[in-house]
Coordinates of C-alpha atoms in Angstrom, one line a residue:
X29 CA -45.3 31.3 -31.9
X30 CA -43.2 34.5 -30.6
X31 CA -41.7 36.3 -33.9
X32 CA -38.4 36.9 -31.9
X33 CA -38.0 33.1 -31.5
X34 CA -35.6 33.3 -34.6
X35 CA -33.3 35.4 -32.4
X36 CA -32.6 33.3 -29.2
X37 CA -29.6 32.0 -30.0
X38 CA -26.4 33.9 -29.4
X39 CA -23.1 33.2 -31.1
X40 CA -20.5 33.4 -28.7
X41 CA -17.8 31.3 -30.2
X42 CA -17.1 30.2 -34.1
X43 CA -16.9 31.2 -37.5
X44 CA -19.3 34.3 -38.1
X45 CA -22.8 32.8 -38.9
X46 CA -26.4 34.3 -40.6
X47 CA -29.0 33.2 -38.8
X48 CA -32.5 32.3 -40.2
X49 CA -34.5 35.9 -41.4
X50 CA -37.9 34.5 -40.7
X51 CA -39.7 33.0 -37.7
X52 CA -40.1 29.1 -38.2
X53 CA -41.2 26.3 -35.6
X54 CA -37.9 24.8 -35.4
X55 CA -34.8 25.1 -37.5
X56 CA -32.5 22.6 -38.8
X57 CA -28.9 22.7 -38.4
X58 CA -26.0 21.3 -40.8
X59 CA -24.2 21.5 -43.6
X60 CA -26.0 21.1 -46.1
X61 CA -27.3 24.1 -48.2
X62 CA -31.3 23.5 -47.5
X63 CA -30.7 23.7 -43.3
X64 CA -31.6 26.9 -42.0
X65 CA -28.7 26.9 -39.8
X66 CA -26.2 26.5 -42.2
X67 CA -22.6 25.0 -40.1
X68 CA -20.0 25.1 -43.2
X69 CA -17.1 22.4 -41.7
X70 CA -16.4 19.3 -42.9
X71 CA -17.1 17.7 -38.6
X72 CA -20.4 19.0 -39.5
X73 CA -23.1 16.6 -40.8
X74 CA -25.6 17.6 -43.7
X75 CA -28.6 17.0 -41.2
X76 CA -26.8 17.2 -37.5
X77 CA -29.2 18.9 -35.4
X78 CA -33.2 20.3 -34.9
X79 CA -34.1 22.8 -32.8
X80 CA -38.1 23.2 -31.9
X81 CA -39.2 26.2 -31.1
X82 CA -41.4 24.8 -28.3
X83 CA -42.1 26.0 -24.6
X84 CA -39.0 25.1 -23.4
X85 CA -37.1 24.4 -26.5
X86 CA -35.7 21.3 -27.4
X87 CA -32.7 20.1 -29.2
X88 CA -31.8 17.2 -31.1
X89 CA -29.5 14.9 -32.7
X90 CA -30.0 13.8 -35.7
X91 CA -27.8 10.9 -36.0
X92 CA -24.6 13.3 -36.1
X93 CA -21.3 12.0 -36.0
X94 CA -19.7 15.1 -34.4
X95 CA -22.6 15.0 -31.6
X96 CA -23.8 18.4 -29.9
X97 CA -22.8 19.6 -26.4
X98 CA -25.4 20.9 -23.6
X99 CA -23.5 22.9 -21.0
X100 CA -20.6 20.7 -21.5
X101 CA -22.0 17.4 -21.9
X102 CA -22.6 15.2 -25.1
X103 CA -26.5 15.0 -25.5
X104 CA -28.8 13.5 -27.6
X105 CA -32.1 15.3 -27.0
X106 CA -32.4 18.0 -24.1
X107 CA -34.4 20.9 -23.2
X108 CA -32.8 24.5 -23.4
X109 CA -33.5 27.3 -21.0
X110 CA -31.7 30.8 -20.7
X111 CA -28.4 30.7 -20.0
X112 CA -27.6 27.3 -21.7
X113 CA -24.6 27.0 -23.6
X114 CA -24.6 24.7 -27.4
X115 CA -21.7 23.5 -28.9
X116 CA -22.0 22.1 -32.4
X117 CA -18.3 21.8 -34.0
X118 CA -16.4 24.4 -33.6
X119 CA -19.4 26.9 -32.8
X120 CA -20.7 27.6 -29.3
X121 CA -23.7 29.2 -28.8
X122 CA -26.1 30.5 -25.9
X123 CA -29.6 30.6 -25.6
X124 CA -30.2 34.2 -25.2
X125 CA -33.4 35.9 -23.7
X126 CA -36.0 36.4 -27.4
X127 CA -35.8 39.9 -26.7
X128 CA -32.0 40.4 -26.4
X129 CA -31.3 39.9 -30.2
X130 CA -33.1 41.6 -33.4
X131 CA -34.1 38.5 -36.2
X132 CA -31.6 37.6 -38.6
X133 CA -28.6 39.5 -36.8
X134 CA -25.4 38.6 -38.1
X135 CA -22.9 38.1 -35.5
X136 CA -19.2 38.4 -36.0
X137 CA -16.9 39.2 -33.2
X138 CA -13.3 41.2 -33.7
X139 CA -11.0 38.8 -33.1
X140 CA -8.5 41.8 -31.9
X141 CA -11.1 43.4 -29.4
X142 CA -12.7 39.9 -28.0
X143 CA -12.0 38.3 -24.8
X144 CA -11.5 34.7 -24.5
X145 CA -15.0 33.5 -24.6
X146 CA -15.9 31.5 -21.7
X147 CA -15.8 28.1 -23.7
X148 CA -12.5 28.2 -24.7
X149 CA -11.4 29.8 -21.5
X150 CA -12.8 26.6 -19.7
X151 CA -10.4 24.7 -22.4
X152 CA -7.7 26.8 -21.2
X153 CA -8.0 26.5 -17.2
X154 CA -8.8 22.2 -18.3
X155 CA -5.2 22.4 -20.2
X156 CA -3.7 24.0 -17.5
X157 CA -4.5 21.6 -15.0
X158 CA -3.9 18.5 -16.7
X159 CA -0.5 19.3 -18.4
X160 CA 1.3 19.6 -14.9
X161 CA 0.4 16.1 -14.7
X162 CA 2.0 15.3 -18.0
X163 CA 5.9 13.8 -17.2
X164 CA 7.4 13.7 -20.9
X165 CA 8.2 16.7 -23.5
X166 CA 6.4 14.6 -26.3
X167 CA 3.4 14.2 -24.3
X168 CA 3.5 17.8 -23.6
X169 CA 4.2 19.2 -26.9
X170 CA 1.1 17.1 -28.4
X171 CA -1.1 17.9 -25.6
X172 CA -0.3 21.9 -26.5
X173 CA -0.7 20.7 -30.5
X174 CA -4.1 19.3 -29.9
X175 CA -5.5 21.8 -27.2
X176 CA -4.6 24.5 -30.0
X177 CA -7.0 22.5 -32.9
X178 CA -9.5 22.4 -30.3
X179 CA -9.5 26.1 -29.6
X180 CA -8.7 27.6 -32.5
X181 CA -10.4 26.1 -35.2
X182 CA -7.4 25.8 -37.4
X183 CA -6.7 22.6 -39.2
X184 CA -2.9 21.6 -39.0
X185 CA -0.6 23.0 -36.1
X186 CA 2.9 22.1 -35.2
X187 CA 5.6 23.2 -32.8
X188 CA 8.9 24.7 -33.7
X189 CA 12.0 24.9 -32.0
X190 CA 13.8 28.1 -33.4
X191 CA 17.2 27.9 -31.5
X192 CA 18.8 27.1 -34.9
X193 CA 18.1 29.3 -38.0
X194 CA 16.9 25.3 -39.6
X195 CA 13.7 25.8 -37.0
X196 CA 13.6 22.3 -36.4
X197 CA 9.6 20.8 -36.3
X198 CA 9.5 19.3 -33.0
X199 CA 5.8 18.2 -32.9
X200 CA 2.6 18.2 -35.3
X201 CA -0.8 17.8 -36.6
X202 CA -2.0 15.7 -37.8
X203 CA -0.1 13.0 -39.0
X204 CA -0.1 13.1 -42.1
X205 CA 2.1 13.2 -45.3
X206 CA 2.9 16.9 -46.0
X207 CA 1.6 18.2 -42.4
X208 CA 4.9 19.4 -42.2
X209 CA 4.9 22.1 -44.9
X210 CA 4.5 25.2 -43.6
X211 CA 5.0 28.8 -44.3
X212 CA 8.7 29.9 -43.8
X213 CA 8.2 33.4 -44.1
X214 CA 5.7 33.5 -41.3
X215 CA 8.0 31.8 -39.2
X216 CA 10.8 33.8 -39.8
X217 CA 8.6 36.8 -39.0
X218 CA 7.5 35.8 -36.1
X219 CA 11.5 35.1 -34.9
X220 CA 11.3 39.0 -34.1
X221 CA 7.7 40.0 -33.9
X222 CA 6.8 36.9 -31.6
X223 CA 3.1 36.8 -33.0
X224 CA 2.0 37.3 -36.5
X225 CA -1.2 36.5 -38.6
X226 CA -1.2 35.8 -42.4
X227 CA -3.3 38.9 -42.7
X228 CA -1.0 41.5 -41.3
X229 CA 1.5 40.4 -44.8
X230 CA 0.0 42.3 -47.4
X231 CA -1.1 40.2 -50.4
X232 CA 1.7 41.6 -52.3
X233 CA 4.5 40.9 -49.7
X234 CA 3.6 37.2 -49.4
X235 CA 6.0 34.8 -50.7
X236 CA 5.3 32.0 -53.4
X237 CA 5.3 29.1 -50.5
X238 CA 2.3 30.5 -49.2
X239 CA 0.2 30.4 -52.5
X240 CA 1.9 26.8 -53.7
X241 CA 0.8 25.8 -50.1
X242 CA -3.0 27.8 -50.6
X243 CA -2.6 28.8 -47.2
X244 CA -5.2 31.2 -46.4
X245 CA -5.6 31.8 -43.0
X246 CA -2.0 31.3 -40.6
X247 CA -0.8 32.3 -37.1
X248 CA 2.8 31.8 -35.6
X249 CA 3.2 32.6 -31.7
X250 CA 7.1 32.6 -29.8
X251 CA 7.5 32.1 -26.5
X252 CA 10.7 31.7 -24.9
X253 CA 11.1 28.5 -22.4
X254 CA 13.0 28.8 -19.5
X255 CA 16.9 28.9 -20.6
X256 CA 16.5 26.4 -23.3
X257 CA 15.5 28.8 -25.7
X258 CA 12.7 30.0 -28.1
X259 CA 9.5 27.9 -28.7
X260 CA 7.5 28.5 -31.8
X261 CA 3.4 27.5 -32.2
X262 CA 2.6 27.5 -35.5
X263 CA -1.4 27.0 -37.0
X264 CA -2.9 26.8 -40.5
X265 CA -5.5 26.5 -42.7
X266 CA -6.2 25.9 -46.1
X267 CA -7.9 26.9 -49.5
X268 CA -11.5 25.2 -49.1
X269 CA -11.3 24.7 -45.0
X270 CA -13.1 26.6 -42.3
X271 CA -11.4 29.4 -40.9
X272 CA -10.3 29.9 -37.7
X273 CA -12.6 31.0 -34.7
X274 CA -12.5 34.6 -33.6
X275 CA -9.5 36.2 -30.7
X276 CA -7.5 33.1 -32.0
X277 CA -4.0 35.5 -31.8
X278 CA -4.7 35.4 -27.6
X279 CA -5.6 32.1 -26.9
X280 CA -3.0 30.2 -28.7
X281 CA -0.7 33.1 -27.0
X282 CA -2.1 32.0 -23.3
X283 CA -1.6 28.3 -24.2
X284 CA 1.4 28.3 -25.7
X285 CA 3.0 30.5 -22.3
X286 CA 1.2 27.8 -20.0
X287 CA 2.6 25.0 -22.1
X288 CA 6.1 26.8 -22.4
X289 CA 5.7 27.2 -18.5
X290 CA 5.1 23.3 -18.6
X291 CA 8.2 22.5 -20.6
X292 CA 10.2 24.4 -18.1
X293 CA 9.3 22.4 -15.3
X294 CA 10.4 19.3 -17.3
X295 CA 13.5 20.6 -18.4
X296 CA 14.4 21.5 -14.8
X297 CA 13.3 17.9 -13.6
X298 CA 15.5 16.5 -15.8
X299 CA 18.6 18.9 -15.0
X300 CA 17.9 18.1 -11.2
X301 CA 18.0 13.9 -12.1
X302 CA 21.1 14.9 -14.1
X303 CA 22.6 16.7 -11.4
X304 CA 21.8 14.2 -8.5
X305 CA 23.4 11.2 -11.4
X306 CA 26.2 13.0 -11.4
X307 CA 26.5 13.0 -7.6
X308 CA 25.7 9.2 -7.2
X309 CA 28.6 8.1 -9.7
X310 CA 30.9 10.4 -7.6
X311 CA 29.6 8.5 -4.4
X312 CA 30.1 5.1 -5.6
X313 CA 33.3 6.0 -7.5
X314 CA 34.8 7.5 -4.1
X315 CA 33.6 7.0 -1.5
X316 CA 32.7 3.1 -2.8
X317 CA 36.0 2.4 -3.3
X318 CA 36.9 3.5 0.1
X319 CA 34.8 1.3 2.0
X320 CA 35.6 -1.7 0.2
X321 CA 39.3 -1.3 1.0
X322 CA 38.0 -1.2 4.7
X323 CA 36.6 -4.4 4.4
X324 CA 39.9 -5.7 3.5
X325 CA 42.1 -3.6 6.4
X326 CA 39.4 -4.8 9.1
X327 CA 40.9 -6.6 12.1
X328 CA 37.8 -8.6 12.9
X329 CA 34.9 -10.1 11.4
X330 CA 32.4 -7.8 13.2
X331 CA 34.2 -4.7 11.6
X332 CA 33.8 -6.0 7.9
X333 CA 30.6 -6.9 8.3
X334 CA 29.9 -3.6 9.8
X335 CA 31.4 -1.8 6.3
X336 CA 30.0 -4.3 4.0
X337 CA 26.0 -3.3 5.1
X338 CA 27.4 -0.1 4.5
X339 CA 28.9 -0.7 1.3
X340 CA 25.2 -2.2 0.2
X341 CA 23.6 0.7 2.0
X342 CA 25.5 3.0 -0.6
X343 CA 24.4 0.9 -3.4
X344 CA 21.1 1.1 -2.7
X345 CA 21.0 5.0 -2.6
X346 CA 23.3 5.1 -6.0
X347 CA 21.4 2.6 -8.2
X348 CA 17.5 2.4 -6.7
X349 CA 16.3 6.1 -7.8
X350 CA 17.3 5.4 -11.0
X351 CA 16.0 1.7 -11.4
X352 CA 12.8 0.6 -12.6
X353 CA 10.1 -0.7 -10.7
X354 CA 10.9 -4.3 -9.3
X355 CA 8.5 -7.4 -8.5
X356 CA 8.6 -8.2 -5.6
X357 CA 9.5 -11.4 -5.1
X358 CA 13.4 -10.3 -6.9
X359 CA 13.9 -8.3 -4.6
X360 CA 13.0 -10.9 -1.4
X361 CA 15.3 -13.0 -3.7
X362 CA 18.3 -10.4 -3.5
X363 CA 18.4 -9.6 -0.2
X364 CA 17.9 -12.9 0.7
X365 CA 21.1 -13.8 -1.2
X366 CA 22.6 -10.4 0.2
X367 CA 22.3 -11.6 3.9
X368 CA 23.2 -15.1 3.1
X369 CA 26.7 -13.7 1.8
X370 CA 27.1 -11.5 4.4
X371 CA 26.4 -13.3 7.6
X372 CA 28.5 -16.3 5.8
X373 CA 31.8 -14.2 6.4
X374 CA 30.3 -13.1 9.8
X375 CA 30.2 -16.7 10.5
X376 CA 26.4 -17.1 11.2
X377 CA 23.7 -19.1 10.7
X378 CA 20.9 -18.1 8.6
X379 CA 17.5 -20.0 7.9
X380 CA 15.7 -18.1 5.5
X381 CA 13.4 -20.7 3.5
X382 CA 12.6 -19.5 0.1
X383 CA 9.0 -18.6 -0.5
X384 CA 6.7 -19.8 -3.5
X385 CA 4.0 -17.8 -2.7
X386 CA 4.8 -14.2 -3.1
X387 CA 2.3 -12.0 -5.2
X388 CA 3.5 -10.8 -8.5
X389 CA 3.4 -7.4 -7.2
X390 CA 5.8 -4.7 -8.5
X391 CA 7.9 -2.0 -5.8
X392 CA 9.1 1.4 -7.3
X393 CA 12.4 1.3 -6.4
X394 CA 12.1 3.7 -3.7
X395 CA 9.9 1.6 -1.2
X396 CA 12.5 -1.6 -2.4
X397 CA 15.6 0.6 -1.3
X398 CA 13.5 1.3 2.4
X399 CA 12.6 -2.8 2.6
X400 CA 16.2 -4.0 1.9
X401 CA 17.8 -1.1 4.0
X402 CA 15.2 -1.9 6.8
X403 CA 16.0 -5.9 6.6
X404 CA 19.8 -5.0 6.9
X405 CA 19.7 -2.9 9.5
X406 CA 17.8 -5.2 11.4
X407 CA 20.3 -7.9 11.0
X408 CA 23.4 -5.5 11.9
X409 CA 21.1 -4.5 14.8
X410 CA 21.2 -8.8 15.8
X411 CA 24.6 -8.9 15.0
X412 CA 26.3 -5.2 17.0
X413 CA 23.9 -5.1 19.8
X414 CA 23.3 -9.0 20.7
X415 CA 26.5 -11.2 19.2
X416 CA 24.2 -13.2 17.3
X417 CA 24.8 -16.5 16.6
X418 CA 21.6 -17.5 14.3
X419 CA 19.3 -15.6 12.5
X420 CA 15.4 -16.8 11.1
X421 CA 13.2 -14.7 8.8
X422 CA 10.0 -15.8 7.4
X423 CA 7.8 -13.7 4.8
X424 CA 4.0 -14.0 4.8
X425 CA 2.7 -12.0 1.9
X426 CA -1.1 -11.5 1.8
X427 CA -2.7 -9.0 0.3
X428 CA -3.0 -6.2 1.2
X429 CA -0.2 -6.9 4.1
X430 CA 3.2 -7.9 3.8
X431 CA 4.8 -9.3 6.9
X432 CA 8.6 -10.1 7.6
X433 CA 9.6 -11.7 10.6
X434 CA 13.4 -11.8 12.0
X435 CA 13.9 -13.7 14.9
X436 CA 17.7 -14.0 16.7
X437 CA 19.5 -15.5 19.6
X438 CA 22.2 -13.8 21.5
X439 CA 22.7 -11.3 24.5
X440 CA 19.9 -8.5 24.1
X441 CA 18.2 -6.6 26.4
X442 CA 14.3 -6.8 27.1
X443 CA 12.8 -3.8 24.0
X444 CA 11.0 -2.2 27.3
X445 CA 14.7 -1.7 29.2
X446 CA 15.7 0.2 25.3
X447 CA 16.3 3.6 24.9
X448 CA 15.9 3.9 21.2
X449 CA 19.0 5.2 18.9
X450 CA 19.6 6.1 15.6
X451 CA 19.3 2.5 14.6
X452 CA 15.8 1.6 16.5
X453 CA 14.1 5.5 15.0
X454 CA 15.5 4.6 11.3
X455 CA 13.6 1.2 11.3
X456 CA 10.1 2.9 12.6
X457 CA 10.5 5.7 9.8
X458 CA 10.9 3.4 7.3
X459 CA 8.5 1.3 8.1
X460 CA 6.4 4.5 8.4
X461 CA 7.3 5.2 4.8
X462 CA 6.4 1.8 3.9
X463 CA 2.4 2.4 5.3
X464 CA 2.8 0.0 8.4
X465 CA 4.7 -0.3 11.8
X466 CA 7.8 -2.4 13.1
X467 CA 7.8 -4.3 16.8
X468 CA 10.1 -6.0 19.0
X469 CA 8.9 -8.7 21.4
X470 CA 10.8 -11.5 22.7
X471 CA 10.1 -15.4 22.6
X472 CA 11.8 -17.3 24.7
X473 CA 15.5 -16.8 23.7
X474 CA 14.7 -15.2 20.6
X475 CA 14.3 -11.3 20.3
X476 CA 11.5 -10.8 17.3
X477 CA 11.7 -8.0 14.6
X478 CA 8.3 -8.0 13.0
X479 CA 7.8 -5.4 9.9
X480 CA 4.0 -5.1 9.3
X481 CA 3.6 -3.2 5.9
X482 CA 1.5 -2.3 3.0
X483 CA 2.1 -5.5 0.4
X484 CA 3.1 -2.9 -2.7
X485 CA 4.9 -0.4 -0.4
X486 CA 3.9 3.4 0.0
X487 CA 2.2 3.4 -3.3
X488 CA -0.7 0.5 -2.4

């Protein structure tokens, strides 16, 4: 057994640790006072881990609730070589080389000289990643809340917005009663310093909330988001709780700017949505109102027909975006009922039979604005182009193809003698849009509109 065996693992992440003075065959690792790796926090169990000093070394678990970490991934029993990383709680380790640390080093790292370490570094690029994938400012605010825990090893956190001088507590952790009590004097420093530890307010300067609280270890981090205003991140532990893990001040600063950054995005979504609601009300207050007194002043049938797809078209761009998603057999149903009505004052014949047999599928309301648009246009096609006297459709839905069918009588040329307009190009994009195709073939006096799609739209 090498003597230096005490020494091969490294500290690289954690509260500041002794490690065993004397070579053994293995140590054991917990928290209670008889381990030889002594882990004081509460995750920690009284017997968690063994290490055995063997050729390779092996770790295990010992029934732990908290579990231990190998390069990343939850492990019961493994093997160590050089290089390998050990996470146990809030303490990372790696297995160092036995002659790269004396025995029974003590190793405490500056927290204002350290670099990230590469642990919680690999936290920060994860959070980064995954909160541009986040779409709500709760989800976001939480996922910054509980990133900071992780990666800092304080015990409650919360998020503040400072805009007023109340500094309103948007978000915390955990939930619990009195998680919300906090110190007000570090967050009222921080309003002009922008980062502040507990430990920078000498003992004498600190105000009774912190000691009725028995804070003793805090950190409060501003960052301005965007033009909505200042964002506060505040962290805390207790009398009796582990401190905090070392170079806390720059991580939480890192995260909170990528989750400020984040909220920005959000907030600027949202304005956008606002901006383009504002512009649909405008259209269908108009410009709505216009084109239904045209239905009125037309002087033939063919005219108001003409205005009313219009009409619909509009209403589909106004209310779709901001609809929810719709099954798809409602919205068969309504545009079913839409071209019944409308070809009823053209004065033609429709035969649509109802189907029983559509999947219980849902369309976001995107994809259900390109189907209904696609089905009217293709009746206004029958109708502008042909004098149409009789319309068919028929819907086979079978997963994973949707197929509609419009079939019409009238004069129409032969689709090879077309030379395709704005009409013909709309109907392939959308049915582009829609994952499929559209073609035109005749059968015997009827010209055939066939839309071959995905059965749940672009999103299938």
């Amino acid at each position: 057994m090498n003597e230096k065996s005490v020494a091969r693992l490294k500290q690289i992440q954690g509260p500041g640790l002794h490690f065993p003075g004397h070579a053994r065959d293995s140590w054991l690792i917990g928290r209670g006072s008889d381990c030889d790796l002594v882990l004081a926090d509460p995750q920690i169990s009284r017997q968690h881990a063994r290490i055995d000093w063997t050729n390779p070394p092996t770790i295990r678990d010992l029934g732990s609730s908290a579990g231990i970490m190998v390069n990343g991934q939850a492990v019961e029993q493994a093997e160590l070589a050089a290089g390998d990383r050990l996470g146990i709680g809030p303490w990372c380790f790696v297995l160092a080389e036995t002659s790269a640390w004396d025995e029974g080093r003590t190793v405490v790292v500056d927290a204002r000289a350290a670099s990230v370490a590469a642990p919680r570094l690999e936290l920060l690029l994860d959070f980064s990643s995954r909160v541009n994938r986040v779409s709500s400012e709760l989800e976001v605010q939480r996922f910054i809340l509980e990133t900071a825990l992780l990666g800092s090893g304080f015990r409650r956190a919360a998020l503040i917005d400072l805009r007023t001088s109340e500094s309103t507590v948007l978000a915390s952790l955990p939930d619990a009663p009195g998680s919300t009590d906090f110190s007000r004097q570090l967050i009222e420093t921080a309003r002009s310093r922008r980062l502040v530890e507990l430990r920078q307010i000498p003992a004498g300067d600190r105000s009774a909330s912190v000691a009725a609280l028995e804070v003793s270890s805090a950190l409060a981090v501003v960052e301005a988001v965007d033009d909505w205003g200042d964002l506060l991140l505040y962290l805390d532990t207790r009398q009796g709780e582990a401190r905090e893990q070392p170079d806390t001040a720059r991580f939480c600063q890192a995260l909170l700017r990528v989750g400020s950054l984040a909220l920005a995005r959000l907030h600027h979504q949202q304005a956008l949505w606002d901006q383009r609601e504002r512009i649909y009300s405008d259209l269908h207050d108009d410009l709505g109102a216009r084109l239904l007194n045209q239905i009125y002043r037309a002087r033939t049938p063919a005219d108001a027909d003409e205005v009313r797809a219009m009409l619909q078209d509009l209403r589909d761009v106004v209310s779709r975006p901001a609809g929810q998603p719709q099954p798809l057999s409602e919205l068969l149903a309504a545009v079913r009922s839409e071209a019944a009505e409308r070809l009823e004052n053209a004065g033609v014949e429709l035969a649509w039979p109802p189907s029983d047999a559509i999947p219980d599928v849902d369309w976001n309301p995107a994809d259900a604005a390109n189907l209904s648009r696609a089905i009217r246009e293709a009746l206004s096609n029958g109708l502008r182009h042909a004098g149409a006297s009789r319309f068919t459709v028929a819907i086979d839905a079978q997963a994973p193809d949707l197929h509609v069918r419009i079939a019409h009588d009238g004069d129409f040329q032969a689709p090879e003698d077309w030379s395709p307009g704005r009409g013909i190009n709309g109907l392939i994009k959308r049915s582009l849009v829609l994952g499929g195709q559209v073609e035109w073939h005749v059968e015997g006096d009827q010209l055939i509109t066939h839309f071959h799609i995905k059965l749940m739209g672009s999103t299938a």
